[in-house]
PDB file of C-alpha atoms in Angstrom:
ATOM      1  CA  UNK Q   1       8.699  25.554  10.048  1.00  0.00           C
ATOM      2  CA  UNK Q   2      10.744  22.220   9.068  1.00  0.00           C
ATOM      3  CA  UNK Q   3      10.665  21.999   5.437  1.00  0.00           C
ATOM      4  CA  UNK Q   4       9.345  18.685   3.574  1.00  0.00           C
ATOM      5  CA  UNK Q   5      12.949  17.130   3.159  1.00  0.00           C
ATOM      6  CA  UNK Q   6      13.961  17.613   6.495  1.00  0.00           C
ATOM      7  CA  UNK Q   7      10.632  16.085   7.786  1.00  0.00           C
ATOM      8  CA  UNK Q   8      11.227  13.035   5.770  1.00  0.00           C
ATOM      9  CA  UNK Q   9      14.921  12.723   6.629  1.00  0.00           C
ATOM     10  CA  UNK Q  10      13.656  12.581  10.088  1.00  0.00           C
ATOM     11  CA  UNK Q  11      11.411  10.050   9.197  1.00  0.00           C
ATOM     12  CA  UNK Q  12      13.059   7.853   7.508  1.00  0.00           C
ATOM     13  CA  UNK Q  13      15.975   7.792  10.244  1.00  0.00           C
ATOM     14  CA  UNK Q  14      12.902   7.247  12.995  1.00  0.00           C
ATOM     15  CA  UNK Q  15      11.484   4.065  10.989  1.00  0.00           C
ATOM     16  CA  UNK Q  16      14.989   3.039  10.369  1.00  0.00           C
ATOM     17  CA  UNK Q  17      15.267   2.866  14.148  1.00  0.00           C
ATOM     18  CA  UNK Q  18      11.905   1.165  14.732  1.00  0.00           C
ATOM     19  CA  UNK Q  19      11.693  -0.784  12.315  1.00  0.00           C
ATOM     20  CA  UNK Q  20       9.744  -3.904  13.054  1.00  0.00           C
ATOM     21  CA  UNK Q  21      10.292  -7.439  11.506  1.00  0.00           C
ATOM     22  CA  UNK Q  22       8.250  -6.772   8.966  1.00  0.00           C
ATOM     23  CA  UNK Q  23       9.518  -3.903   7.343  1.00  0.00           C
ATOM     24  CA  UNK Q  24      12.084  -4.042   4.140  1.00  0.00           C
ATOM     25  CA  UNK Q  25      14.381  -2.180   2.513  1.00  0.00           C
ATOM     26  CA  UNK Q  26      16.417  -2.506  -0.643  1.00  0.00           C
ATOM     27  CA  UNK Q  27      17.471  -0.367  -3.357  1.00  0.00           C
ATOM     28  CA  UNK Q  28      15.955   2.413  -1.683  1.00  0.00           C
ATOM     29  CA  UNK Q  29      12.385   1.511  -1.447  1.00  0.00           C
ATOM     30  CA  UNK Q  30      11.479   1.236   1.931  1.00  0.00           C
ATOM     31  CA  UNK Q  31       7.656  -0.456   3.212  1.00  0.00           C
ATOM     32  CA  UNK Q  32       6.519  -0.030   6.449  1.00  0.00           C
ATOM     33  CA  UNK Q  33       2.988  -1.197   8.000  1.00  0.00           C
ATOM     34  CA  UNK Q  34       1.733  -3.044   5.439  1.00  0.00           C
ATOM     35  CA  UNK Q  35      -1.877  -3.785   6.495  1.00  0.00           C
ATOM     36  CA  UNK Q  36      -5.419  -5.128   5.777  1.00  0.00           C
ATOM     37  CA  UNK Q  37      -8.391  -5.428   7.932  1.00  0.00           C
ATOM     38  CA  UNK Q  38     -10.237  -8.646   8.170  1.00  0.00           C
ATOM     39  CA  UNK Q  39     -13.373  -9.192   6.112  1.00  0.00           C
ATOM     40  CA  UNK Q  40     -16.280 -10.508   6.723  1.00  0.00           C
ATOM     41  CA  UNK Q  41     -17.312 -14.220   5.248  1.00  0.00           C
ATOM     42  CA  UNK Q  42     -18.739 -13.783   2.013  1.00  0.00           C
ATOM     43  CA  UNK Q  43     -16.683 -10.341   1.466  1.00  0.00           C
ATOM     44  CA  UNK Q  44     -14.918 -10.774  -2.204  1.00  0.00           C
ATOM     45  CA  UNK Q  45     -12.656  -7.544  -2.111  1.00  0.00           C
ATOM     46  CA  UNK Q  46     -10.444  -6.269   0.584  1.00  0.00           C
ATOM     47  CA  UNK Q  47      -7.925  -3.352   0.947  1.00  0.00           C
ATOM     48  CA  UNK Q  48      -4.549  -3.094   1.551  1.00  0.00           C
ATOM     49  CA  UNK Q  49      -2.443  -0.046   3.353  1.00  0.00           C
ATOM     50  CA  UNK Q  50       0.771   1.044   3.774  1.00  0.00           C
ATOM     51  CA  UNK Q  51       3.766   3.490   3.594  1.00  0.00           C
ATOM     52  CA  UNK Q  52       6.317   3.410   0.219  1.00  0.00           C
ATOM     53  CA  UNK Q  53       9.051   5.209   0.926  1.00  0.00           C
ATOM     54  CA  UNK Q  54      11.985   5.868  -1.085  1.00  0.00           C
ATOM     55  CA  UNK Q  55      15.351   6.223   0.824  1.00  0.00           C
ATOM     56  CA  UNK Q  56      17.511   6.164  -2.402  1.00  0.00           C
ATOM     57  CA  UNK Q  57      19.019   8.541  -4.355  1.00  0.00           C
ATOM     58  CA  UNK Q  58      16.932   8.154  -7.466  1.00  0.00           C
ATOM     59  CA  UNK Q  59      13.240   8.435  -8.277  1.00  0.00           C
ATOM     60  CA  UNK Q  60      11.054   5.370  -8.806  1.00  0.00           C
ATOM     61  CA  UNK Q  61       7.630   4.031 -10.017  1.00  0.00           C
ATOM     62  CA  UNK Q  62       5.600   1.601  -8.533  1.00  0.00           C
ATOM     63  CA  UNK Q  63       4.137  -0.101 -11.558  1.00  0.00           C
ATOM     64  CA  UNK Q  64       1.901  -2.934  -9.943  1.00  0.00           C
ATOM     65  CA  UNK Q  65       0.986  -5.379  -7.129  1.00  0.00           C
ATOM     66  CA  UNK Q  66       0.131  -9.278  -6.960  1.00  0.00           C
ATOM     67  CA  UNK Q  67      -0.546 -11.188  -4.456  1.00  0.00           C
ATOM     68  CA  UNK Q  68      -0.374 -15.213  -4.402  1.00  0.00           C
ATOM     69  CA  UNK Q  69      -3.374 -16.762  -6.151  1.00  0.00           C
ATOM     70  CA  UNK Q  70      -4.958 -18.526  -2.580  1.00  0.00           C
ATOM     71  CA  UNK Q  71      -5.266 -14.840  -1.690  1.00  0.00           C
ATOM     72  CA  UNK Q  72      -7.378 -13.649  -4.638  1.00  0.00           C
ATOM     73  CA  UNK Q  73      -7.387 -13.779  -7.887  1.00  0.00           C
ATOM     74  CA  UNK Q  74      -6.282  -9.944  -8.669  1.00  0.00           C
ATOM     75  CA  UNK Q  75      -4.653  -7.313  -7.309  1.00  0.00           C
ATOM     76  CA  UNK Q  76      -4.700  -3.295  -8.381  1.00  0.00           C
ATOM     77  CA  UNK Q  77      -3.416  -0.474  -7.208  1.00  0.00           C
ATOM     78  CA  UNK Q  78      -6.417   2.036  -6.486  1.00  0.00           C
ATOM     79  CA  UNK Q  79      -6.881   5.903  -5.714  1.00  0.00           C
ATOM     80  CA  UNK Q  80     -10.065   7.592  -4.779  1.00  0.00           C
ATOM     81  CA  UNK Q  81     -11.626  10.028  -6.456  1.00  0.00           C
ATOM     82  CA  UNK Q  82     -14.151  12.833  -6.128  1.00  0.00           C
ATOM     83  CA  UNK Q  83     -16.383  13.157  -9.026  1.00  0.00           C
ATOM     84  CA  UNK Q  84     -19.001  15.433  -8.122  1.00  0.00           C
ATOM     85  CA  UNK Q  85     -20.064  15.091  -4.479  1.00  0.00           C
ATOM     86  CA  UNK Q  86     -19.336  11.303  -4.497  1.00  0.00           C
ATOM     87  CA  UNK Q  87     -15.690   9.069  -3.646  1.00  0.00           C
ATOM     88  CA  UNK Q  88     -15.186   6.555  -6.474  1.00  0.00           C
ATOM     89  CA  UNK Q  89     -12.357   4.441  -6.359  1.00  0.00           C
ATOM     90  CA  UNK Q  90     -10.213   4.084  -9.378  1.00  0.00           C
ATOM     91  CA  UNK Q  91      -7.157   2.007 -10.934  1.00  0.00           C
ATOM     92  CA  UNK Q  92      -3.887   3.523 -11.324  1.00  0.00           C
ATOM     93  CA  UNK Q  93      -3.055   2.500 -14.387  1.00  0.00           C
ATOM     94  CA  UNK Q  94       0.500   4.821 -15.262  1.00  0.00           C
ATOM     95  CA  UNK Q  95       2.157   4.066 -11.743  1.00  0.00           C
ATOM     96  CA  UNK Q  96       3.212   6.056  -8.947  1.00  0.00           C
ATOM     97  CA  UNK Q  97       6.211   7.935  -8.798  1.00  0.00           C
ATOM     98  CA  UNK Q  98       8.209   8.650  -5.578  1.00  0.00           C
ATOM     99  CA  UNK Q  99      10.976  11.037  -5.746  1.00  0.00           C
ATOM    100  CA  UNK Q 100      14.247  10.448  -3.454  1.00  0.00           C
ATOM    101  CA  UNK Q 101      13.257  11.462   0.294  1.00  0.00           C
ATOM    102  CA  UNK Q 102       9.858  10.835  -0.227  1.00  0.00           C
ATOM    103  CA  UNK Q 103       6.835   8.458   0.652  1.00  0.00           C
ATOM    104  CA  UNK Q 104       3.352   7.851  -0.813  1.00  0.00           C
ATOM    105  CA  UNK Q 105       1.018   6.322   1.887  1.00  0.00           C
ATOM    106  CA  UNK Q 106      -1.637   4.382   0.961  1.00  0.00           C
ATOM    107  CA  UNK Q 107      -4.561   5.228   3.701  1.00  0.00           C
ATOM    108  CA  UNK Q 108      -8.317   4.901   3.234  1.00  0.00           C
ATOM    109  CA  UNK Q 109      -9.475   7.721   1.003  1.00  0.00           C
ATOM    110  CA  UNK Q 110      -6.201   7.880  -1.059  1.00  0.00           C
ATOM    111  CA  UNK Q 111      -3.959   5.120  -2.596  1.00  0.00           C
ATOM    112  CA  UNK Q 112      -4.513   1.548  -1.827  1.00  0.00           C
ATOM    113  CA  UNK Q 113      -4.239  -1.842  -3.282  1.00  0.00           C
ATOM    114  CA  UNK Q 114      -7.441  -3.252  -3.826  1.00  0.00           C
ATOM    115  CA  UNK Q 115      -7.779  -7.160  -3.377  1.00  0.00           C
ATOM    116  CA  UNK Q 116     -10.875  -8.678  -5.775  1.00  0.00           C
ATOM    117  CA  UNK Q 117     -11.598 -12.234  -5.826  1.00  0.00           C
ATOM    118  CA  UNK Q 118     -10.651 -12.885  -2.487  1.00  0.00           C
ATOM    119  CA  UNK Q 119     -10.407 -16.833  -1.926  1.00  0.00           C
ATOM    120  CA  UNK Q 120     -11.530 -16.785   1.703  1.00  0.00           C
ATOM    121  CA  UNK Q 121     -12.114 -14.294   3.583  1.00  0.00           C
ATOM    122  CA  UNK Q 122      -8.693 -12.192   5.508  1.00  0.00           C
ATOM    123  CA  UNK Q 123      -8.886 -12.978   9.549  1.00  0.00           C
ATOM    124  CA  UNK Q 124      -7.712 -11.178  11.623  1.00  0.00           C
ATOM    125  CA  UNK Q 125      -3.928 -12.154  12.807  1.00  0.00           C
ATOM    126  CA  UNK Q 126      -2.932 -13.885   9.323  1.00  0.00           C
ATOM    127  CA  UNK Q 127      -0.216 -13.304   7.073  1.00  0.00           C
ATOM    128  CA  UNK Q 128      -0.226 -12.640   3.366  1.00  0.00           C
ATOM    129  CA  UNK Q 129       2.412 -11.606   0.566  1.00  0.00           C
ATOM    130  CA  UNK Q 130       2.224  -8.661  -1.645  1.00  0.00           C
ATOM    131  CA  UNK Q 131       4.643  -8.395  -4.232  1.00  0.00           C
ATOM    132  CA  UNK Q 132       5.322  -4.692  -5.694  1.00  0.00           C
ATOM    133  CA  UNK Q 133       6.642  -4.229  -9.169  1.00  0.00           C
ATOM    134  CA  UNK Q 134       8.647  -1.349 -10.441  1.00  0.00           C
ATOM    135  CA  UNK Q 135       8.853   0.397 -13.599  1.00  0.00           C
ATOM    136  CA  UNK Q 136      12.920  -0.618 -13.949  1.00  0.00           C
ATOM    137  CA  UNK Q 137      11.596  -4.719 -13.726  1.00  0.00           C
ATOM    138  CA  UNK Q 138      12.660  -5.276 -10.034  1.00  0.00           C
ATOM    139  CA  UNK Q 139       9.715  -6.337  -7.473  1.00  0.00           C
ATOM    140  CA  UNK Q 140       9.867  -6.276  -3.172  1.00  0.00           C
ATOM    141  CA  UNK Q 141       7.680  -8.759  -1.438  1.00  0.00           C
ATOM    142  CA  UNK Q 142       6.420  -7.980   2.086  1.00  0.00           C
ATOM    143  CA  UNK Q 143       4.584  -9.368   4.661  1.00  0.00           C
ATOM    144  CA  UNK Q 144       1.007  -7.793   4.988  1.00  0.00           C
ATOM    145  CA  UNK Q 145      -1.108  -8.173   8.474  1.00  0.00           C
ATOM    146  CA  UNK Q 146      -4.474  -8.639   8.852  1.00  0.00           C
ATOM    147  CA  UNK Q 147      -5.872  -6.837  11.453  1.00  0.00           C
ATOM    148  CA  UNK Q 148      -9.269  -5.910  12.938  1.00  0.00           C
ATOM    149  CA  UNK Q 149     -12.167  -6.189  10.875  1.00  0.00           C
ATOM    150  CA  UNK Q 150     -13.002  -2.741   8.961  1.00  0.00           C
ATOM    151  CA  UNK Q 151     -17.242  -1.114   9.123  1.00  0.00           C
ATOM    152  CA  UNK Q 152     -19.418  -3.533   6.518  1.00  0.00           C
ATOM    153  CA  UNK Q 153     -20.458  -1.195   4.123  1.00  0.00           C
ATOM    154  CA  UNK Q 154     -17.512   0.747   3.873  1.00  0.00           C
ATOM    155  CA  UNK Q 155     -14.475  -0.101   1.980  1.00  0.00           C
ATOM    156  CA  UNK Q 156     -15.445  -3.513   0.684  1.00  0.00           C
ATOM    157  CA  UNK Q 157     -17.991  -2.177  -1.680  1.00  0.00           C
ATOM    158  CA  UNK Q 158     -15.996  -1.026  -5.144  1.00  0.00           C
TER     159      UNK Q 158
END
């Protein structure tokens, strides 16, 4: 069995290879598929996935997210829960640390960066910036994409 560093080596040298347009890298922190379904019209919070990956040498925290203020009006970074036999979503308020040759995704169920206050609603095929802030002061902007529209009644409701 390929051990966890090896399968992240091998990872990070695949996305390296692929990597499409979107994707950055600097200092070591590496973002790839940065994504968001579209909402529907009177929706007021959306969610926001992708992969954080950290191709340096030394750990690091993501601290926070923002997004521009025509987006919405907040941005947070989330986890979900189980408290009892329900899902409850929750802020993550002391950051996330990723260790060298590791990655955090952010999926449905898990991480994510919740969107509340949206201005309009996301459609599908638009463009927004997140900006991610780190625990030594530097922040990475990337390009999110909208994509199809998630179930109503899922997600949406925090």
């Amino acid at each position: 069995m390929i051990n966890r560093y090896w399968q992240c080596l091998v990872l990070a040298l695949g996305l390296q290879l692929a990597l499409p347009a979107g994707a950055k890298m600097e200092h070591g922190v590496m973002v790839h598929n940065a994504n968001a379904r579209a909402t529907f019209a009177m929706a007021t919070t959306a969610a926001v996935y992708l992969t954080l990956m950290n191709h340096g040498d030394t750990a690091f925290t993501l601290t926070g997210v923002s997004v521009p203020s025509d987006i919405a009006s907040e941005a947070q970074i989330h986890t979900t829960v189980m408290k009892g036999d329900m899902m409850r979503m929750r802020q993550v308020t002391d950051g996330i640390d990723v260790a060298p040759d590791n990655m955090v995704e952010f999926k449905p169920g898990g991480y994510h960066v919740m969107l509340m206050g949206l201005v309009n609603p996301l459609t599908k095929g638009n463009k927004f910036n997140l900006t991610l802030h780190f625990a030594d002061q530097q922040s990475k902007t990337v390009e999110v994409t909208v994509g199809e529209q998630g179930k109503q009644g899922g997600h949406h409701h925090h």
